[in-house]
Short mmCIF file of C-alpha atoms in Angstrom, two decimals:
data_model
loop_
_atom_site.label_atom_id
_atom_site.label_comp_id
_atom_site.label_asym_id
_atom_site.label_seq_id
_atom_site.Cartn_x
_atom_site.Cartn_y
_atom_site.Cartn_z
CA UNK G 1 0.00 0.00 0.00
CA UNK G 2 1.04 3.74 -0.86
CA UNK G 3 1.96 6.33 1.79
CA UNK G 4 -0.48 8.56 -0.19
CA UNK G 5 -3.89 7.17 1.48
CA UNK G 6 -5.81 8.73 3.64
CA UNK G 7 -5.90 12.21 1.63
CA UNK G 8 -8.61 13.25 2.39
CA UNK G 9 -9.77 13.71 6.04
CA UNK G 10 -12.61 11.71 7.88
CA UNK G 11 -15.84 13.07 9.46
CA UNK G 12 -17.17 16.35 8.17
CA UNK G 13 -13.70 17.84 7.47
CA UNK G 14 -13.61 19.25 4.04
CA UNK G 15 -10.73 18.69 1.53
CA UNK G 16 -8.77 21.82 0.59
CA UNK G 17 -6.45 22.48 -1.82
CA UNK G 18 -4.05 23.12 1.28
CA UNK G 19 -4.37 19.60 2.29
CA UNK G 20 -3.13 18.21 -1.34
CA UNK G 21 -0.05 21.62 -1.18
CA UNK G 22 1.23 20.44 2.40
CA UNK G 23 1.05 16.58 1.09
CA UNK G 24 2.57 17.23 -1.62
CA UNK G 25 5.88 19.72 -0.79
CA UNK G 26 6.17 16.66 1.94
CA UNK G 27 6.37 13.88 -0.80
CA UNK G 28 8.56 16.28 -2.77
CA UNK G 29 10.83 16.93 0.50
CA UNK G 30 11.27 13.32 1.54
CA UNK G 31 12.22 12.54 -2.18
CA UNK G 32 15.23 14.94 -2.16
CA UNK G 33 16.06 13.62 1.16
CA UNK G 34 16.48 10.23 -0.44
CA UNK G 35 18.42 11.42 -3.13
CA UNK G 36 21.08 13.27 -1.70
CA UNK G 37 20.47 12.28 2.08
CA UNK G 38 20.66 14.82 5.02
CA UNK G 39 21.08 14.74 8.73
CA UNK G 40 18.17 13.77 11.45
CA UNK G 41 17.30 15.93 13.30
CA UNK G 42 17.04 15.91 17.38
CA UNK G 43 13.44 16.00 17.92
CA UNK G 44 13.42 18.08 21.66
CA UNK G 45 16.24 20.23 19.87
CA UNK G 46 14.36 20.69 17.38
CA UNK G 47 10.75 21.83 19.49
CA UNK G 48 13.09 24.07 21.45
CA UNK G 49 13.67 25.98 17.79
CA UNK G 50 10.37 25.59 16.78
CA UNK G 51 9.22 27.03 20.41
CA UNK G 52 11.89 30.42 19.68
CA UNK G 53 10.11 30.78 16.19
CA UNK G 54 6.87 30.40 16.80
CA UNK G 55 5.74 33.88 15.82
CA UNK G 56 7.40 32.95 12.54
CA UNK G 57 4.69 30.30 12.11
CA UNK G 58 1.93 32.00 14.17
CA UNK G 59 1.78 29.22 16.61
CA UNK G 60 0.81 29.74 20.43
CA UNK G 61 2.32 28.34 22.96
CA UNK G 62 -0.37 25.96 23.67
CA UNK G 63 0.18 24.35 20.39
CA UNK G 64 3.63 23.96 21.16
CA UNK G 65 2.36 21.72 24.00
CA UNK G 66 0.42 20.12 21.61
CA UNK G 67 2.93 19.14 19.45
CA UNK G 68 4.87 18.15 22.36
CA UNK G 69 2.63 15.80 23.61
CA UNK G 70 2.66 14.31 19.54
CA UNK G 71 6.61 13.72 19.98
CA UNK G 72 6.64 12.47 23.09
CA UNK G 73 4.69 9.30 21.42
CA UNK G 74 7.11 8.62 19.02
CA UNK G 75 9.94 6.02 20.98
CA UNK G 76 12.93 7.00 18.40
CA UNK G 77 14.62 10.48 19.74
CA UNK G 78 16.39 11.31 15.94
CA UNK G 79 13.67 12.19 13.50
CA UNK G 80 14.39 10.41 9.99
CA UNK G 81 11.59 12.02 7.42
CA UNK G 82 12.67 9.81 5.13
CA UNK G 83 9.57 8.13 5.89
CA UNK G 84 6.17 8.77 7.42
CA UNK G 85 6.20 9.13 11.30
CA UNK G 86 3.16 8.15 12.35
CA UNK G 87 1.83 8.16 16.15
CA UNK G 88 -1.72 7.31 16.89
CA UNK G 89 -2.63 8.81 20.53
CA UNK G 90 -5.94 8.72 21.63
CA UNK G 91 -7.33 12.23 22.65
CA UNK G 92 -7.60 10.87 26.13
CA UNK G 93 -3.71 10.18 26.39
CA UNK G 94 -2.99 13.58 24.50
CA UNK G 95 -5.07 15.42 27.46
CA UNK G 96 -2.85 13.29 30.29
CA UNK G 97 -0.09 14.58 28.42
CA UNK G 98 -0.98 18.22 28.10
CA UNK G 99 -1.74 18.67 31.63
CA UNK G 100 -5.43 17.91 31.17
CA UNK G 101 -6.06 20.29 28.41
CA UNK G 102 -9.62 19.41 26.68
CA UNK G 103 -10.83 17.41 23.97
CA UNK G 104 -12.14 20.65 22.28
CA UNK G 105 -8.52 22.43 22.82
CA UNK G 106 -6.85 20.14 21.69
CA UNK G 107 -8.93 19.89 18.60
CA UNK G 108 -8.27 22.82 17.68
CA UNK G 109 -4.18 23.05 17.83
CA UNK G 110 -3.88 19.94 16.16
CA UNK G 111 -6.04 21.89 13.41
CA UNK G 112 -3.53 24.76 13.57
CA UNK G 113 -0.38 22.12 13.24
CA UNK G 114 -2.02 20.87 10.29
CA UNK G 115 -2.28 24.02 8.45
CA UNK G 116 0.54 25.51 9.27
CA UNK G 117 2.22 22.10 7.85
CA UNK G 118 4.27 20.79 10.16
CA UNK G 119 1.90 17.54 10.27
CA UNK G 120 -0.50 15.67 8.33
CA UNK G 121 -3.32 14.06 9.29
CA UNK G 122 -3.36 10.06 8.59
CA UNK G 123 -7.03 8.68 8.90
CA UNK G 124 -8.08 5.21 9.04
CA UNK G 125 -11.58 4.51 7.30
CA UNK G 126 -13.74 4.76 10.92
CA UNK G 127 -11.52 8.35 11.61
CA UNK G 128 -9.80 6.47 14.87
CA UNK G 129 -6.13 6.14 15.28
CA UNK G 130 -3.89 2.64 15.59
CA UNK G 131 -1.54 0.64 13.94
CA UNK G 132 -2.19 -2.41 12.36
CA UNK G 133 0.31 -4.93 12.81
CA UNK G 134 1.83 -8.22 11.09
CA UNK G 135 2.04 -11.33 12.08
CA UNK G 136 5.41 -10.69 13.63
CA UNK G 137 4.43 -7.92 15.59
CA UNK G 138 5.43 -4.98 13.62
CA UNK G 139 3.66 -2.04 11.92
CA UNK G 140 2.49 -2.41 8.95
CA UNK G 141 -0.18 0.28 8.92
CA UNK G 142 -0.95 3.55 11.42
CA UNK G 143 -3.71 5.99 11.61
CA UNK G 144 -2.82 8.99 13.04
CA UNK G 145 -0.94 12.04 12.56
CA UNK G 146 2.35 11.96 10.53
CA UNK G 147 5.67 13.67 11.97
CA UNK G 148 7.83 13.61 9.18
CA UNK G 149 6.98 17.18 7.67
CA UNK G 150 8.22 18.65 11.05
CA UNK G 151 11.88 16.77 10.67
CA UNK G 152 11.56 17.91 6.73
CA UNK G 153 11.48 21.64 7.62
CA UNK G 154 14.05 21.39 10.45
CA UNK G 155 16.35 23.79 8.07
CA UNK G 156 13.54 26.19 7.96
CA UNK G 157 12.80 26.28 11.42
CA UNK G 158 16.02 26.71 12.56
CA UNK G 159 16.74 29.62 10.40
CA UNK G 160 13.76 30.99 11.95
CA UNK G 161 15.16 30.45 15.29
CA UNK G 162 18.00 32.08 14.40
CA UNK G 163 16.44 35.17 13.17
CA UNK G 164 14.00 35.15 16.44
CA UNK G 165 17.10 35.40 19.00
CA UNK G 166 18.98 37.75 16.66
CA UNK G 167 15.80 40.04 17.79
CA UNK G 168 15.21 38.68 21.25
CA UNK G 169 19.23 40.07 21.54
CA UNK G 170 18.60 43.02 19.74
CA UNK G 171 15.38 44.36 21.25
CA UNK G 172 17.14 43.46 25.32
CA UNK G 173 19.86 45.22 24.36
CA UNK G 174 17.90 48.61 22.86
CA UNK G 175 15.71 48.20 26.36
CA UNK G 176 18.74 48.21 28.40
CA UNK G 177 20.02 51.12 26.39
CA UNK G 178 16.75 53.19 27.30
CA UNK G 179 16.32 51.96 30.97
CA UNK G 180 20.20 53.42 31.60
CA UNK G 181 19.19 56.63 29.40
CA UNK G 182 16.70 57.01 32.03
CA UNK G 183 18.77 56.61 34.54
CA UNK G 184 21.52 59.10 34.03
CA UNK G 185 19.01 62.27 32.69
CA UNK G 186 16.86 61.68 35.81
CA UNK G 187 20.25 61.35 38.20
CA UNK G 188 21.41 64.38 35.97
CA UNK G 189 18.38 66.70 36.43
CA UNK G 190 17.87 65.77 40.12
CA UNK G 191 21.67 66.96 40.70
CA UNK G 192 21.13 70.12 38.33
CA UNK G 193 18.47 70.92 40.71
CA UNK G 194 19.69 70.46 44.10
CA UNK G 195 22.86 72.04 43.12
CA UNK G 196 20.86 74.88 42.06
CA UNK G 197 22.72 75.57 39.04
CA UNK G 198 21.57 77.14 35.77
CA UNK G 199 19.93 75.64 33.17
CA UNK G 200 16.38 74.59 31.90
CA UNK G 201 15.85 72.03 34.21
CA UNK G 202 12.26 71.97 34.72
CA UNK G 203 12.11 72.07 31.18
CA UNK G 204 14.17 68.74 31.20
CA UNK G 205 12.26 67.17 33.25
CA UNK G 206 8.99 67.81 30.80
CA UNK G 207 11.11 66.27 27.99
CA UNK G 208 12.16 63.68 29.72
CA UNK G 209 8.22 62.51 31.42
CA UNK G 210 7.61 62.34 27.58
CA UNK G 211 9.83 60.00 26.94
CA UNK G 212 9.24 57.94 30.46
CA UNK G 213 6.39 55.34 31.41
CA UNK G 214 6.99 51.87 31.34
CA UNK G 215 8.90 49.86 28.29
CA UNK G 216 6.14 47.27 27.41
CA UNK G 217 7.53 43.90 26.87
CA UNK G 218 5.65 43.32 23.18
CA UNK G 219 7.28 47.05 21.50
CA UNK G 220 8.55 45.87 18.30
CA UNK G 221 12.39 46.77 17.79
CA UNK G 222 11.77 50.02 15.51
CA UNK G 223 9.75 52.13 18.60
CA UNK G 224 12.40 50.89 20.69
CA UNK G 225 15.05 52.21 18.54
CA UNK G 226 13.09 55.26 18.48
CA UNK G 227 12.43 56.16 22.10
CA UNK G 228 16.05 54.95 22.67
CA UNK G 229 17.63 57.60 20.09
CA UNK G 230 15.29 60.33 21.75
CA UNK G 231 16.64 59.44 24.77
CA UNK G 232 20.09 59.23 23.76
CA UNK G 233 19.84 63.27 22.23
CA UNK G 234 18.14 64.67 25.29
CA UNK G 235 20.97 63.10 27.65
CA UNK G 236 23.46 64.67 25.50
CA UNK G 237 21.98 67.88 26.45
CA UNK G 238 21.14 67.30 30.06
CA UNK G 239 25.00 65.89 30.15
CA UNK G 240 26.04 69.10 28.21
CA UNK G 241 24.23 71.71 30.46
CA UNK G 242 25.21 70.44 33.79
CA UNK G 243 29.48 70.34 32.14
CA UNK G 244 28.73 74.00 31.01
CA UNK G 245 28.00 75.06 34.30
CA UNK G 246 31.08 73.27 36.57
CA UNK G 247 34.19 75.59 37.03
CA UNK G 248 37.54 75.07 36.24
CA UNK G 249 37.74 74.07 39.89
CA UNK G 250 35.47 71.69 39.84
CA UNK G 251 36.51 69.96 37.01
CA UNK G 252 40.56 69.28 38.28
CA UNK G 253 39.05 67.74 41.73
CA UNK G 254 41.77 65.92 43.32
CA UNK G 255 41.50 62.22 43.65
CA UNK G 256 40.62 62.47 47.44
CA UNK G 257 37.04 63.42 46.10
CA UNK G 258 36.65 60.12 45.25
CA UNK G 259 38.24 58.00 47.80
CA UNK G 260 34.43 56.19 48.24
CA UNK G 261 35.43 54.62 44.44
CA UNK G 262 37.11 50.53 45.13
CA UNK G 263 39.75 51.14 42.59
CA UNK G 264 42.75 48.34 42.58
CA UNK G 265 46.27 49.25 41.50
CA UNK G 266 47.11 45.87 40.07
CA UNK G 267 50.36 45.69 42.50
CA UNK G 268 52.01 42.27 41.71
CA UNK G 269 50.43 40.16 44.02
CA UNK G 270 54.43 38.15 44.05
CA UNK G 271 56.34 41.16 45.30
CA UNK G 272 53.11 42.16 47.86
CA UNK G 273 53.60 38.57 49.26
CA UNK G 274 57.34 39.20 49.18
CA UNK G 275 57.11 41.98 51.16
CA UNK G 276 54.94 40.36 53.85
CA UNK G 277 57.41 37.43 54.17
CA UNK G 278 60.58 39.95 54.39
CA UNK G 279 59.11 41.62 57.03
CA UNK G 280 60.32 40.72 60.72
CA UNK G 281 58.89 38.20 63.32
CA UNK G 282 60.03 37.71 66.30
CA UNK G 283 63.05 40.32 66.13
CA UNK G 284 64.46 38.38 63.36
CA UNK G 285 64.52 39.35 59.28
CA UNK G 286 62.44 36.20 57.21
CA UNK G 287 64.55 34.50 54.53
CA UNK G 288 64.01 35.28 50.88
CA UNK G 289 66.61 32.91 49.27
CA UNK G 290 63.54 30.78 48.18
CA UNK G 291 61.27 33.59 46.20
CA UNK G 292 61.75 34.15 42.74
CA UNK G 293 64.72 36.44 41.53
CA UNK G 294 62.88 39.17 40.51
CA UNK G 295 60.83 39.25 43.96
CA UNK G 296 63.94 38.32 45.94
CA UNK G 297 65.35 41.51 44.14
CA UNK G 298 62.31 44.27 45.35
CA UNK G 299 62.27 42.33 48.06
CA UNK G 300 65.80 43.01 49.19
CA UNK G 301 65.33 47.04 47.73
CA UNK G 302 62.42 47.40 50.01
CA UNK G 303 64.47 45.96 53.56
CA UNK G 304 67.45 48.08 52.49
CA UNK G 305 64.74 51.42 52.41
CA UNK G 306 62.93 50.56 55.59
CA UNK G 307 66.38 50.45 56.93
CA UNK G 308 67.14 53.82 55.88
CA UNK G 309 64.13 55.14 56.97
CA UNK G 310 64.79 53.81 60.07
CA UNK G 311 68.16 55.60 60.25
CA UNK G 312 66.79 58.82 59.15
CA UNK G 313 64.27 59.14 61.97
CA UNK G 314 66.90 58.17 64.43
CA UNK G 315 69.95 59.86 63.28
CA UNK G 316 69.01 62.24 60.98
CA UNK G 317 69.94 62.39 57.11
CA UNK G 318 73.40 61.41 56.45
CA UNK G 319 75.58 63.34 55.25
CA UNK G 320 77.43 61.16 52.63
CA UNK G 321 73.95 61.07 50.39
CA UNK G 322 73.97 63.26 47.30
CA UNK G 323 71.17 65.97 48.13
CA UNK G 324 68.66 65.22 44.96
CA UNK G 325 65.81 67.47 44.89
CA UNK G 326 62.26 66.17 45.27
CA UNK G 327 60.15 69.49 45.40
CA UNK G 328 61.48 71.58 43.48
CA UNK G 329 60.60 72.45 39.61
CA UNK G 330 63.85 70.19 38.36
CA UNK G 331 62.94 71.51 34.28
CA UNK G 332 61.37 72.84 31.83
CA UNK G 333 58.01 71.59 30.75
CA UNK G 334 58.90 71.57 27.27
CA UNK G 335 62.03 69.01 28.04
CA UNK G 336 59.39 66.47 30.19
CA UNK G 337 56.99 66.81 27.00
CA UNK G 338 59.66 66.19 24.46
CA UNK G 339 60.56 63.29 26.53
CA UNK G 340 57.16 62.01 27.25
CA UNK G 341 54.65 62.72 24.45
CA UNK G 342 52.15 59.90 25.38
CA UNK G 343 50.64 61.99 28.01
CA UNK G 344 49.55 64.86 25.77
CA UNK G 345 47.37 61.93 24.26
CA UNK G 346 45.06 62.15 28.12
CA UNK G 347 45.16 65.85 28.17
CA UNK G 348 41.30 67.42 27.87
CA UNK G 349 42.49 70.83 26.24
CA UNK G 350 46.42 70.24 25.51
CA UNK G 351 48.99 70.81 28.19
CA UNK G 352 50.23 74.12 28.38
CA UNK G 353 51.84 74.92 31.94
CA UNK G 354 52.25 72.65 35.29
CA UNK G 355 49.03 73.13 36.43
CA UNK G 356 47.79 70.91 32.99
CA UNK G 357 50.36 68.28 33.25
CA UNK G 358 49.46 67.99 37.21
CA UNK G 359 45.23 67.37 36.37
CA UNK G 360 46.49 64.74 33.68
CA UNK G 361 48.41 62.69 35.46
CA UNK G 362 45.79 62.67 38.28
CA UNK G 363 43.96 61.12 35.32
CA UNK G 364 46.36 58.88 33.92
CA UNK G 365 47.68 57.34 37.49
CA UNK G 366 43.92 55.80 37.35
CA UNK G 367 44.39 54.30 34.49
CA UNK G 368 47.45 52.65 35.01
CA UNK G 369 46.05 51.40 38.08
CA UNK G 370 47.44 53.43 40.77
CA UNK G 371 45.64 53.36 43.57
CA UNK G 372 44.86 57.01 45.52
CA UNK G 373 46.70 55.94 48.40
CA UNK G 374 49.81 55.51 46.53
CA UNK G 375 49.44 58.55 44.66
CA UNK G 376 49.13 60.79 47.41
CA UNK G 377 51.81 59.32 49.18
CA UNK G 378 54.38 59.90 45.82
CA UNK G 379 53.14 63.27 45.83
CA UNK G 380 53.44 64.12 49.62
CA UNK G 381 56.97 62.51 49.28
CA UNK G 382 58.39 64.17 45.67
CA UNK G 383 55.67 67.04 45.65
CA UNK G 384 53.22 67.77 42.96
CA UNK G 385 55.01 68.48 40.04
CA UNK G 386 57.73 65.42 40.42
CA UNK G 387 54.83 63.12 40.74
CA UNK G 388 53.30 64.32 38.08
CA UNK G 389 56.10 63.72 36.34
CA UNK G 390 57.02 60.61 37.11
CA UNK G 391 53.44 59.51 36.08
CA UNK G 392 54.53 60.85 32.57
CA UNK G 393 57.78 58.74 32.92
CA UNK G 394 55.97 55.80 33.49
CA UNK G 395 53.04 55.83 31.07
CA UNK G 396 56.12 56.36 28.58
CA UNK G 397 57.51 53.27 29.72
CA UNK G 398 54.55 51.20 30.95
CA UNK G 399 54.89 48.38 28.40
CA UNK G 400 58.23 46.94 30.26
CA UNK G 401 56.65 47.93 33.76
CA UNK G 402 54.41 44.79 35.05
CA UNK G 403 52.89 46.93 37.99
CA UNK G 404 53.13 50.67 37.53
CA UNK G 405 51.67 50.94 41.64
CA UNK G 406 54.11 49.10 42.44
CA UNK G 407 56.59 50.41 40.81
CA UNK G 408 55.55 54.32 42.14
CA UNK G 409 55.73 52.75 45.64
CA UNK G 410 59.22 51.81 45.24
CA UNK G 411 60.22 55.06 44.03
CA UNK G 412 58.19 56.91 46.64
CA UNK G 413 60.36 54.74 49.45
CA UNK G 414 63.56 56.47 47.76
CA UNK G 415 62.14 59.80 47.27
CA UNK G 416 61.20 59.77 51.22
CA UNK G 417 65.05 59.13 52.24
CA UNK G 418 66.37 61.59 49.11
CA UNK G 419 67.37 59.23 47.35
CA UNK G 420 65.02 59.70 43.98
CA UNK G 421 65.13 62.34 41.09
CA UNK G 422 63.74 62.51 38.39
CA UNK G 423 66.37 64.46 36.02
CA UNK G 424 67.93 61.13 35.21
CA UNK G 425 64.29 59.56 34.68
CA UNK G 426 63.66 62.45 31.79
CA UNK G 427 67.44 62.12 30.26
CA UNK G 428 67.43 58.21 30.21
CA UNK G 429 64.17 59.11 28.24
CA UNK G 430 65.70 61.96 25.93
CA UNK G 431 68.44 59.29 25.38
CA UNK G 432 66.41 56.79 24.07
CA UNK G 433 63.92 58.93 22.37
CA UNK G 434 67.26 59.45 20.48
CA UNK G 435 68.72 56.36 19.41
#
């Protein structure tokens, strides 16, 4: 017998010309898959696509559970549409499987699977559903409902998957966008206001009730995109008249202002824990000989500068140390430029005296990781300008320098004893800015 019985349905179900188009593209389908062969499908993989694309083939979810209920009747868990997959459920087992859903409901979704194609009803001549077997047991014959054009269309469906989480992606990220637009033009307003500076404000605020209310979950993409980019212009303007009113004071705040901020200066963990271990317990100096050379190396600087220290507070300087200057302007601005350029790269409006290469390097010390502790400390220790330059020295050099912190620390220790400068910082610089 031919897999093309059963054309036409049973009962009072009339035969459309849908019936013979969806019978048809299936022959059609499974003939090609013959020919050149093709993979099978994971049927549960396969439902999850189907479940992401369903708007694609204006399926509810309730059909979904329909069809889930169909699969979970066939035994095999690859789907081969090389040939008809027929399972024959009786509506009473279908409703056990769909949580009790009714006769009636489930009428009607397996009415939507059929003519949206992705099954075909399989009638028997009294319109009830079984198999008829052999006399060894097998199927010969089944009445029922056939899965095969679901495996056939797996390409489809999965491109249709595809497209839906390309959009679910898409439209999350747009909402995002808007909910953090809101954010910052309320935050900026309420701040505009309670600082009591000038500016349209109130006027803001109209704008910005416009474009409030709650972001409904079924928007399509495009009047997200467009609430988002009206958002996006009227922050640039709340942003732009709260920075048009801040002073030149306000805008070089020193980094104390924002000692609440967690900020980590990346010190090499190594040489921390070599500096723990090097201190002294019990009286007594702890070994080192067993710590990598490089951390054996810091470690040994660091002892060697707490023992200076120590001598300094006790004795006083001594007198056989060259006096190197710490706080005083050491150059020229134009000879620290020439030999660090890179920091003109962080300056807001160029760097044309002290006072611009000081803000800059307040800016570029975060960057590199140095913590606020650390900088305050270099700049307490060499002063202001030093410190600013020796920021420049090391953003010029921060490629073969694994932990600029670190590294400032170490040359704070030395400034605080007299032992750092940084003339010979800028020339070594000059020199190889040279060759």
């Amino acid at each position: 017998m031919t897999d093309r019985f059963a054309t036409s349905p049973f009962g009072g179900r009339s035969l459309s010309h849908a019936i013979f188009a969806v019978q048809e593209k299936t022959a059609r389908a499974r003939e090609k898959l013959n020919e050149t062969g093709g993979s099978q499908p994971e049927k549960w993989a396969l439902l999850r696509s189907l479940t992401e694309a369903r708007a694609a083939f204006f399926l509810s979810d309730r059909t979904i559970a329909v069809l889930e209920a169909l699969l979970s009747f066939y035994p095999e868990t690859m789907l081969d549409g090389a040939a008809p997959l027929i399972v024959f459920p009786s509506n009473a087992e279908l409703s056990l499987r769909t949580r009790g859903m009714s006769s009636a409901t489930i009428r009607r979704h397996l009415a939507a699977l059929v003519e949206t194609g992705l099954i075909i009803r399989r009638d028997s001549p009294n319109g009830k559903r079984y198999a008829r077997r052999g006399e060894t047991g097998e199927i010969e014959h089944a009445f029922g409902f056939d899965l095969s054009p679901l495996a056939l269309r797996a390409d489809e469906i999965e491109a249709h998957a595809v497209q839906a989480r390309d959009l679910a992606r898409a439209i999350h990220r747009v909402r995002s966008e808007i909910t953090i637009h809101l954010r910052d033009i309320s935050k900026t307003i309420h701040a505009g206001l309670g600082e009591e500076r000038a500016g349209d404000w109130m006027g803001y605020a109209d704008e910005l009730a416009a474009l409030s209310g709650r972001v409904s979950r079924h928007l399509p993409l495009e009047t997200l995109q467009t609430r988002c980019d009206s958002l996006a212009k009227l922050r640039t303007k709340v942003e732009n008249a709260y920075l048009d009113t801040l002073s030149d004071k306000e805008m070089s705040g020193t980094d104390s202002s924002f000692e609440r901020h967690i900020q980590n200066s990346n010190i090499d963990p190594n040489f921390e824990r070599a500096r723990e271990k090097g201190q002294r317990q019990n009286g007594e100096p702890v070994p080192v000989d067993n710590m990598p050379g490089r951390t054996v190396a810091m470690t040994k600087m660091r002892q060697r500068l707490d023992s200076a220290r120590r001598t300094v507070k006790a004795t006083g300087p001594v007198d056989d140390w060259p006096k190197l200057e710490t706080k005083s302007i050491p150059m020229p601005l134009d000879a620290v430029l020439s030999a660090c350029p890179q920091i003109r790269n962080y300056a807001r409006n160029g760097i044309e005296d002290w006072r611009d290469l000081m803000q800059t390097a307040g800016l570029v010390r975060s960057m590199l990781g140095v913590s606020p502790d650390a900088w305050e400390r270099a700049r307490d220790a060499m002063g202001d300008i030093n410190a600013s330059i020796t920021i420049a020295a090391i953003l010029e050099r921060v490629g073969e320098i694994r932990s600029p912190g670190g590294y400032l620390r170490a040359l704070t220790d030395r400034a605080e004893i007299g032992q750092y400068s940084v003339i010979p910082v800028i020339k070594a610089l000059n020199g190889e800015g040279r060759a």
